[in-house]
XYZ file of C-alpha atoms in Angstrom:
64
model
C -33.968 -10.345 -66.689
C -34.667 -11.661 -70.156
C -36.014 -15.073 -71.112
C -32.580 -16.455 -71.946
C -31.168 -15.457 -68.551
C -34.144 -16.974 -66.741
C -33.785 -20.217 -68.686
C -30.081 -20.347 -67.863
C -30.795 -19.733 -64.175
C -33.477 -22.428 -64.190
C -31.064 -24.908 -65.820
C -28.384 -24.119 -63.213
C -30.884 -24.782 -60.413
C -31.998 -28.055 -61.994
C -28.394 -29.205 -62.425
C -27.673 -28.346 -58.793
C -30.703 -30.352 -57.720
C -29.645 -33.310 -59.863
C -26.114 -33.164 -58.441
C -27.512 -33.082 -54.898
C -29.679 -36.134 -55.617
C -26.725 -37.934 -57.189
C -24.709 -37.257 -54.030
C -27.534 -38.609 -51.851
C -27.726 -41.764 -53.969
C -23.964 -42.195 -53.802
C -24.050 -41.792 -50.000
C -26.819 -44.396 -49.749
C -24.845 -46.853 -51.873
C -21.726 -46.349 -49.730
C -23.793 -46.887 -46.557
C -25.374 -50.043 -48.011
C -21.969 -51.469 -48.951
C -20.617 -50.741 -45.459
C -23.678 -52.363 -43.902
C -23.268 -55.438 -46.098
C -19.615 -55.689 -45.042
C -20.668 -55.493 -41.390
C -23.231 -58.248 -41.930
C -20.603 -60.439 -43.568
C -18.192 -59.835 -40.676
C -20.928 -60.739 -38.207
C -21.716 -63.917 -40.144
C -18.040 -64.886 -40.132
C -17.863 -64.259 -36.376
C -20.922 -66.427 -35.796
C -19.378 -69.213 -37.863
C -16.274 -69.063 -35.681
C -18.433 -69.362 -32.566
C -19.963 -72.510 -34.002
C -22.917 -74.676 -33.161
C -23.590 -73.706 -29.516
C -24.129 -70.086 -30.504
C -26.416 -71.052 -33.396
C -28.457 -73.237 -31.063
C -28.824 -70.325 -28.650
C -29.882 -67.958 -31.439
C -32.581 -70.389 -32.530
C -34.198 -70.061 -29.069
C -34.598 -66.283 -29.374
C -38.001 -65.065 -30.549
C -37.392 -62.003 -32.785
C -40.910 -60.730 -32.034
C -40.039 -59.980 -28.414
């Protein structure tokens, strides 16, 4: 295998690695967006439940 072929092979591997990392980043962004949507839905639900629920939540110690 000559130098040019090795360089080409090395570039293909690097591009594959970059594409794999890009896919991981994209997956993380999608997961973060979905999580944010879930948080917003939960916040809306808590608003609908109103003051009694908020009062109850304030009594819970998150360190337990």
